[in-house]
Amino acid sequence: MDAIARLLRPDSVAVIGASADPTKMTGRPVGYLQKHGFAGAIYPVNPRAASIGELPCYPDVAALPEAPDVGLVLVGPERAEQAVRDLAARGTAAAIVLASGYGEASPDGARRQQALREAAGPMRLLGPNTIGLVNLTDGIMLSATGALEVGELPPGRISLVSQSGGILGSLLSRAADRGIGFAKLVSTGNEGDLDSADLVEHLVEDDATAVIAVYMEGLRRPDAFRRAAQRAAACGKPIVVFKVGRSESGARAASSHTGALAGADRMYDAFFRQLGVIRAETFADLLDIPGALACGRRAAGRRVAVLTSTGGAGTLVADACGLAGFEVPPPDAATVARLAALQEGGQAAADRNPVDVTLAGLQPTLFRTAIDALLDSPGYDALVTIVGSSALAQPDLVADAVVECQARSDKPVLAYVSPHAPHIVRLLNQRGIPAFAAPEACATVLEALQHRPAPDVAESADSRAVPEVALPDLPAGPLNEAESKALFARFGVPVTRESVAADAASAQAAAEALGGRVVLKVLSRRIAHKSDVGGVKVGVPAADIPAACATMLENLRRAGAPEPEGFLVQELVRGSAEVILGFHRDPQLGPAVLLGMGGVAAELFRDTAMRLLPLGRADAEAMLRELKSWPLLDGFRGAPRCDVAALVDAILAFAAMAEALGDRLVEAEINPVFVMPEGQGVRAVDGLAVLA
Amino acid sequence: MDAIARLLRPDSVAVIGASADPTKMTGRPVGYLQKHGFAGAIYPVNPRAASIGELPCYPDVAALPEAPDVGLVLVGPERAEQAVRDLAARGTAAAIVLASGYGEASPDGARRQQALREAAGPMRLLGPNTIGLVNLTDGIMLSATGALEVGELPPGRISLVSQSGGILGSLLSRAADRGIGFAKLVSTGNEGDLDSADLVEHLVEDDATAVIAVYMEGLRRPDAFRRAAQRAAACGKPIVVFKVGRSESGARAASSHTGALAGADRMYDAFFRQLGVIRAETFADLLDIPGALACGRRAAGRRVAVLTSTGGAGTLVADACGLAGFEVPPPDAATVARLAALQEGGQAAADRNPVDVTLAGLQPTLFRTAIDALLDSPGYDALVTIVGSSALAQPDLVADAVVECQARSDKPVLAYVSPHAPHIVRLLNQRGIPAFAAPEACATVLEALQHRPAPDVAESADSRAVPEVALPDLPAGPLNEAESKALFARFGVPVTRESVAADAASAQAAAEALGGRVVLKVLSRRIAHKSDVGGVKVGVPAADIPAACATMLENLRRAGAPEPEGFLVQELVRGSAEVILGFHRDPQLGPAVLLGMGGVAAELFRDTAMRLLPLGRADAEAMLRELKSWPLLDGFRGAPRCDVAALVDAILAFAAMAEALGDRLVEAEINPVFVMPEGQGVRAVDGLAVLA
């Protein structure tokens, strides 16, 4: 067993600083261990107590009868380091340090945290600034969270990794009320050693865990998290992440809370999407989505039946589903016939969805028949049943019917509970029917139930090869336009035909060789925006080149721009559309490619898509379709379709360049890439690169 | 007292079809009236019972000892009409009909509903298909909703108007759990007579009502609702609406639920915005927002202090606020000093926000001092306090502190409750501190607390005068471009200088008169898209006009287009930007003006704004700023600012035309309007109108 396995399922636990006073925070953990039935050895360590309850107390770690699997360190920061050192010396597998006042507090605290890490040596460390962990699979509580005061904590198939201990407690108590069970909950706190990626990696292999929920303030080792997520995708085990720090205020708060670095939130979006990780949008989603995924069912499509005995709530749910892009279609003819047979009173129409069974709702047999009819119908992929106030008195009648009918189908069945009725929500969840008090949650969860492990997660990891291109001794610093485009071209990005000319005469010769009108530019690694200083002229006939060169040099002088290296004479091309390809290095998540539609309006609408490296073909294709102005590439209003395949190749070539150059690439942008009609390719028209 | 007042506060109630069996739906209302302490006379009417409890039962309405203020009709649709007729004959003020099977069910049902309405005569009617009404101000329950089974229903300052009875029950039971009190709740059901607008109008004048919440499936009389909303704005009484039917599925469901017509949801958005009505985005918001508004406080700005004793939850709230566009700035120096004095341990930094008082959270005096410091600080407009698990055992300690400190300030104070703790949420709400279990709700509610009655609500109603323009005998049907623009111009929309020419020779003369190059178009009321048939040429010199005319006629013949009425010779203008002005008549909400930025990209991004008539200057200005591409008008990237004032005038002129023409206006669009640099005006370049 590795250290994390022993941390989560120890045979023996030393509780350093345990208090005999159960009202104190330090008095709780021993009691929690006992109350929830920990079967292993518990060793309280406290020089000022002889015993805690019936357990003998040890004056120090050295006095323990054996090396414990886990040391739960409750003492303050001034004594924690020594405790950790002592535990490591005894050969303890892992220590949990609850104290705060480390990296989250001050630079002094950060130094203390480093010292703590060093004191641990080969021993693994959870925390500091953690609330510990809760293993409900095996009934092992290594935590001081007040949520453990709750009477009954149902074990379940969701495991949680949370950087915040308070959030762990909040989710645990909220889930208990909802009848949602957890397998393991681990608060990683400041992540002085063990971090979210370590825990996710471990939980992917945990048989008791079917879904992994993560509360994230920042990610310390994105590569390790990526590997764990890829493994989870391969196992078909969904990961659901709620990440704070989406706003500047939140990022600042997160960083001062556990010392987590923020990184750009849009990058996290890209990161999660590429890994097939589901991102929870609201805090409630972090329970709702895993709770629904843990039922094990997935929806095969987007057609939802809504069965209600109370019209208003049915409308609410239908509207929420419709807003989220689901269909709520009327039943097919065979289903209408089955439903119509139910409505003896003949009041409600059977050809509508929501299916309103105001009468049947009070008669369990009719209710069952209606559920069966809807689940049997080939026209629906999922069912939402509405629980109205008629169920308040006898919730079991409803629950029995739904549970029984669900068993005869493999489609997901959800419940929306309209009145305030936590006992019904709890009952349904406990019996495997995801139940919600918010209509919008039904739609959110239906979306998550469409989720399949992303196929491109594997592809972007494995099947993509970085081309072997011999890189000459490229100089450090900015390349000029010709050098930049030569670099892009070497990796397979098509660029305009062009020649570098030292003077006006050779520029004219180059223009004659290209034929027709050309684009003339000054060539300079020191001028970032050539147009702004009058250094670009489009559509110049060869005959006019000398005069144009002279004017340009004069323009540069007037603008106080540096002397150029020469001129660039370029073929004149016209694209059907313009895009921008950029490279960005996120301080947290690493290198990324950014794609944007060109033009002023697209900039105003922030119409861009980004993906982290490595980039697979499916990623590049998805980026294009993500653009709101994608129709402009796809043959908008009868215009010819653009050469999308060539553009995808160019994006992949640009990404491959970024990977091959690694840390040497500081900056790169192609602006614009002209995209021609289908079959005619793309052309990088201008661009720059900066190397380290 | 008018009929609605008597309906809500009757001195006597006849319950038609009351059952002696309290387990039946028809057995509930008499019990509810008694249980909640109705002091007036209750007259059960049931030919098959001698008494219900201690109340004597009457065989029919004619046998009642007096004309009741209200008749609560519990019988089915087959007997309800007679009951209504009998009640009307006795002079009853209002009847409530609970039965369903009317307009929501079928065309037959719609006829039954009409007959019911006629049977009521001068008596007012609530329903059919209603769950009735609940008056908590006066303890009068005229409803069968199961929510009245709940032991204690706290009276409060929110009144609810709901088209759905199920939703009324749902909100009532949820609010009771949350400690949120209602004044009156009325379900209008199918609105056979009394509708949402009637009830809102009445509640605006109700002293016990401080906030009006509306659950809306569709609006039958938008003008009446508009008047009620304007009156509410004038009284400073906020209206919060949750409207379903935002999606096609939801609209269909709503329409089959209470027979409400949908109308375009974006139009409702515009309608509510113009009226200063707050639109609830989620169902939970329909309790959260009124609950917070009922506390009576408003935020003077967007700077939020977050006070927490549990870091993770503070981060959650700060992030949610940040995402919603609030600032969560660090405290000012004086406040830092006050906070630092609290932190004897010195662990947490006092210069951060969220303000983390992990220690002080356990010590009420320190907690109070921290709240006071933050409320006193000129740097904050509102405070969110986080309630952590440390408060679970002694919620009163926290509540006392927050309530006391709030009383010393006029800033809004909200609470976010992190663990599952409905008793704390309830306690805080009951004591006037809006409390929430969702971090996002804090941000939503803070936004609502910025709300002030819209100043333009009054303006758009009163100060705007429709110009008196003498309209000649305009023909019915489509106008050609010249006629359309002449019509726009008559109301003050600036149009291009132009002449109508019958033939090529007079077109050439017109071009010479205009000078320079011109735009030549065919003129036809039968060709909608002139460009598509080769009927437009831009930049034609006068000399080329005859040839261009000939080519155009040839183009039209080839395209199979009808013979034109002549030619239009137009000055050639260039705009800095192009916009589109359109007229639209919503089947529910009436005439509206639509503004869009021109160009392909703007169309892809659906960059449009709309407002219903009547339109005030503030509305027109807000429409422009609502466009995502507004920066293009406002001097984007150093470009000259466009003549926004002239564009606003043009929008108002276009709107005034639509008002003046009333039902005669079928269609109108100006596409494009060129907008020149500041001081140079705007010009309608092309357009069409269709008159009835």
Coordinates of C-alpha atoms in Angstrom, one line a residue, chain A residues 6-191:
Chain A
R6 CA -2.5 4.3 4.1
L7 CA -3.5 8.0 4.7
L8 CA -7.0 7.2 3.6
R9 CA -7.3 3.8 5.3
P10 CA -4.9 3.7 8.2
D11 CA -4.7 0.8 10.7
S12 CA -3.4 3.2 13.4
V13 CA -3.7 6.9 14.0
A14 CA -1.8 9.1 16.4
V15 CA -3.7 12.3 17.3
I16 CA -1.0 14.9 18.3
G17 CA -2.4 17.5 20.7
A18 CA -5.6 15.7 21.4
S19 CA -7.6 17.3 24.1
A20 CA -9.7 15.6 26.7
D21 CA -12.3 18.4 26.4
P22 CA -14.7 17.5 23.6
T23 CA -16.0 21.1 23.3
K24 CA -12.6 22.1 22.0
M25 CA -11.7 21.7 18.4
T26 CA -8.7 19.6 19.5
G27 CA -11.1 17.4 21.5
R28 CA -13.2 16.4 18.5
P29 CA -11.1 14.1 16.3
V30 CA -10.7 11.3 18.8
G31 CA -14.4 11.3 19.5
Y32 CA -15.2 11.4 15.7
L33 CA -12.9 8.4 15.1
Q34 CA -14.7 6.4 17.8
K35 CA -18.2 7.6 17.1
H36 CA -18.0 6.6 13.4
G37 CA -16.5 3.2 14.3
F38 CA -12.8 3.3 13.5
A39 CA -11.6 -0.2 14.1
G40 CA -7.8 0.5 14.2
A41 CA -5.6 1.8 17.0
I42 CA -6.0 5.4 18.2
Y43 CA -3.0 6.9 20.1
P44 CA -3.8 10.3 21.6
V45 CA -0.5 12.3 22.2
N46 CA -0.7 14.9 24.9
P47 CA 1.9 15.4 27.7
R48 CA -0.7 17.1 29.9
A49 CA -3.3 14.2 29.9
A50 CA -3.1 10.7 31.2
S51 CA -6.0 9.4 29.1
I52 CA -8.8 10.6 26.8
G53 CA -11.9 8.7 27.5
E54 CA -10.8 5.1 27.9
L55 CA -7.7 5.6 25.7
P56 CA -4.3 6.0 27.3
C57 CA -2.6 9.2 26.3
Y58 CA 1.1 9.3 25.3
P59 CA 3.4 12.2 26.3
D60 CA 5.1 12.3 22.9
V61 CA 5.5 10.6 19.6
A62 CA 8.5 8.7 20.7
A63 CA 6.5 7.0 23.4
L64 CA 4.0 5.5 21.0
P65 CA 3.9 1.6 21.0
E66 CA 4.2 1.5 17.2
A67 CA 4.8 3.8 14.2
P68 CA 1.2 4.9 13.3
D69 CA 0.1 4.9 9.7
V70 CA -1.2 8.4 10.1
G71 CA -0.3 11.3 12.5
L72 CA -3.2 13.8 12.9
V73 CA -1.5 16.9 14.1
L74 CA -3.8 19.3 16.0
V75 CA -1.2 21.5 17.6
G76 CA -0.5 25.1 16.5
P77 CA 2.1 26.2 14.0
E78 CA 4.7 26.8 16.7
R79 CA 4.7 23.1 17.6
A80 CA 3.5 21.4 14.5
E81 CA 7.0 21.3 12.9
Q82 CA 8.4 19.3 15.7
A83 CA 5.5 16.9 15.7
V84 CA 5.9 16.3 12.0
R85 CA 9.7 15.7 12.5
D86 CA 8.9 13.2 15.3
L87 CA 6.3 11.4 13.2
A88 CA 8.6 11.2 10.2
A89 CA 11.4 9.8 12.5
R90 CA 9.1 7.0 13.6
G91 CA 8.3 6.0 10.0
T92 CA 4.7 7.3 9.9
A93 CA 3.3 7.1 6.4
A94 CA 1.5 10.4 6.4
A95 CA 0.8 13.4 8.6
I96 CA -2.2 15.7 8.5
V97 CA -1.5 19.2 9.8
L98 CA -4.6 21.2 10.6
A99 CA -2.9 24.4 11.8
S100 CA -3.2 27.6 9.8
G101 CA -0.8 30.5 9.7
Y102 CA 1.4 29.2 6.9
G103 CA 1.6 30.1 3.2
E104 CA -1.9 31.6 3.2
A105 CA -1.0 34.1 5.9
S106 CA 2.3 35.8 5.2
P107 CA 5.8 35.4 3.7
D108 CA 6.8 34.3 7.2
G109 CA 4.1 31.7 7.1
A110 CA 5.4 30.5 3.7
R111 CA 8.8 30.0 5.1
R112 CA 7.2 28.0 8.0
Q113 CA 5.4 25.9 5.5
Q114 CA 8.7 25.1 3.7
A115 CA 10.3 24.1 7.0
L116 CA 7.3 21.9 7.7
R117 CA 7.7 20.2 4.3
E118 CA 11.4 19.6 5.0
A119 CA 10.6 18.2 8.5
A120 CA 8.4 15.6 6.9
G121 CA 11.2 14.2 4.8
P122 CA 10.0 11.0 3.1
M123 CA 6.7 11.1 5.0
R124 CA 3.7 12.5 3.0
L125 CA 2.0 15.5 4.3
L126 CA -1.7 16.6 4.0
G127 CA -2.0 20.3 4.7
P128 CA -1.2 22.5 6.5
N129 CA -4.4 24.6 6.9
T130 CA -6.5 21.5 6.1
I131 CA -9.6 20.2 8.0
G132 CA -8.4 16.7 7.3
L133 CA -10.2 13.8 5.5
V134 CA -13.3 11.8 5.9
N135 CA -13.5 8.2 4.6
L136 CA -17.1 7.1 4.7
T137 CA -16.4 4.0 2.7
D138 CA -14.5 2.6 5.7
G139 CA -15.9 4.8 8.4
I140 CA -12.6 6.6 9.2
M141 CA -12.8 10.2 10.2
L142 CA -9.5 12.1 10.3
S143 CA -11.0 15.5 10.6
A144 CA -12.1 18.2 13.0
T145 CA -14.9 19.4 10.8
G146 CA -18.1 20.3 12.7
A147 CA -20.0 18.5 9.9
L148 CA -19.2 15.2 11.6
E149 CA -21.5 16.2 14.4
V150 CA -24.3 15.3 12.0
G151 CA -25.9 12.1 13.2
E152 CA -25.9 10.0 10.0
L153 CA -23.5 10.4 7.1
P154 CA -24.6 8.0 4.3
P155 CA -21.7 6.4 2.4
G156 CA -21.9 6.8 -1.3
R157 CA -20.0 6.8 -4.6
I158 CA -18.9 10.4 -4.8
S159 CA -15.4 11.5 -3.6
L160 CA -14.5 15.1 -3.0
V161 CA -11.1 16.8 -3.1
S162 CA -11.3 20.3 -1.7
Q163 CA -8.6 22.9 -1.1
S164 CA -10.9 24.4 1.5
G165 CA -11.8 22.7 4.7
G166 CA -14.8 24.9 5.2
I167 CA -16.2 23.9 1.8
L168 CA -15.6 20.2 2.6
G169 CA -17.7 20.6 5.8
S170 CA -20.4 22.6 3.9
L171 CA -20.8 20.0 1.2
L172 CA -20.8 17.2 3.6
S173 CA -23.6 18.6 5.7
R174 CA -25.6 19.7 2.7
A175 CA -25.2 16.3 1.0
A176 CA -26.3 14.5 4.2
D177 CA -29.5 16.6 4.3
R178 CA -30.1 15.8 0.6
G179 CA -29.5 12.1 1.0
I180 CA -26.4 12.2 -1.2
G181 CA -23.6 9.9 0.0
F182 CA -19.8 10.4 -0.2
A183 CA -17.0 7.8 -0.4
K184 CA -14.1 9.9 0.6
L185 CA -13.7 13.7 1.3
V186 CA -10.2 15.1 1.5
S187 CA -9.3 18.7 2.2
T188 CA -5.8 19.5 0.8
G189 CA -5.6 22.9 2.3
N190 CA -2.3 24.7 1.5
E191 CA -1.0 21.7 -0.3

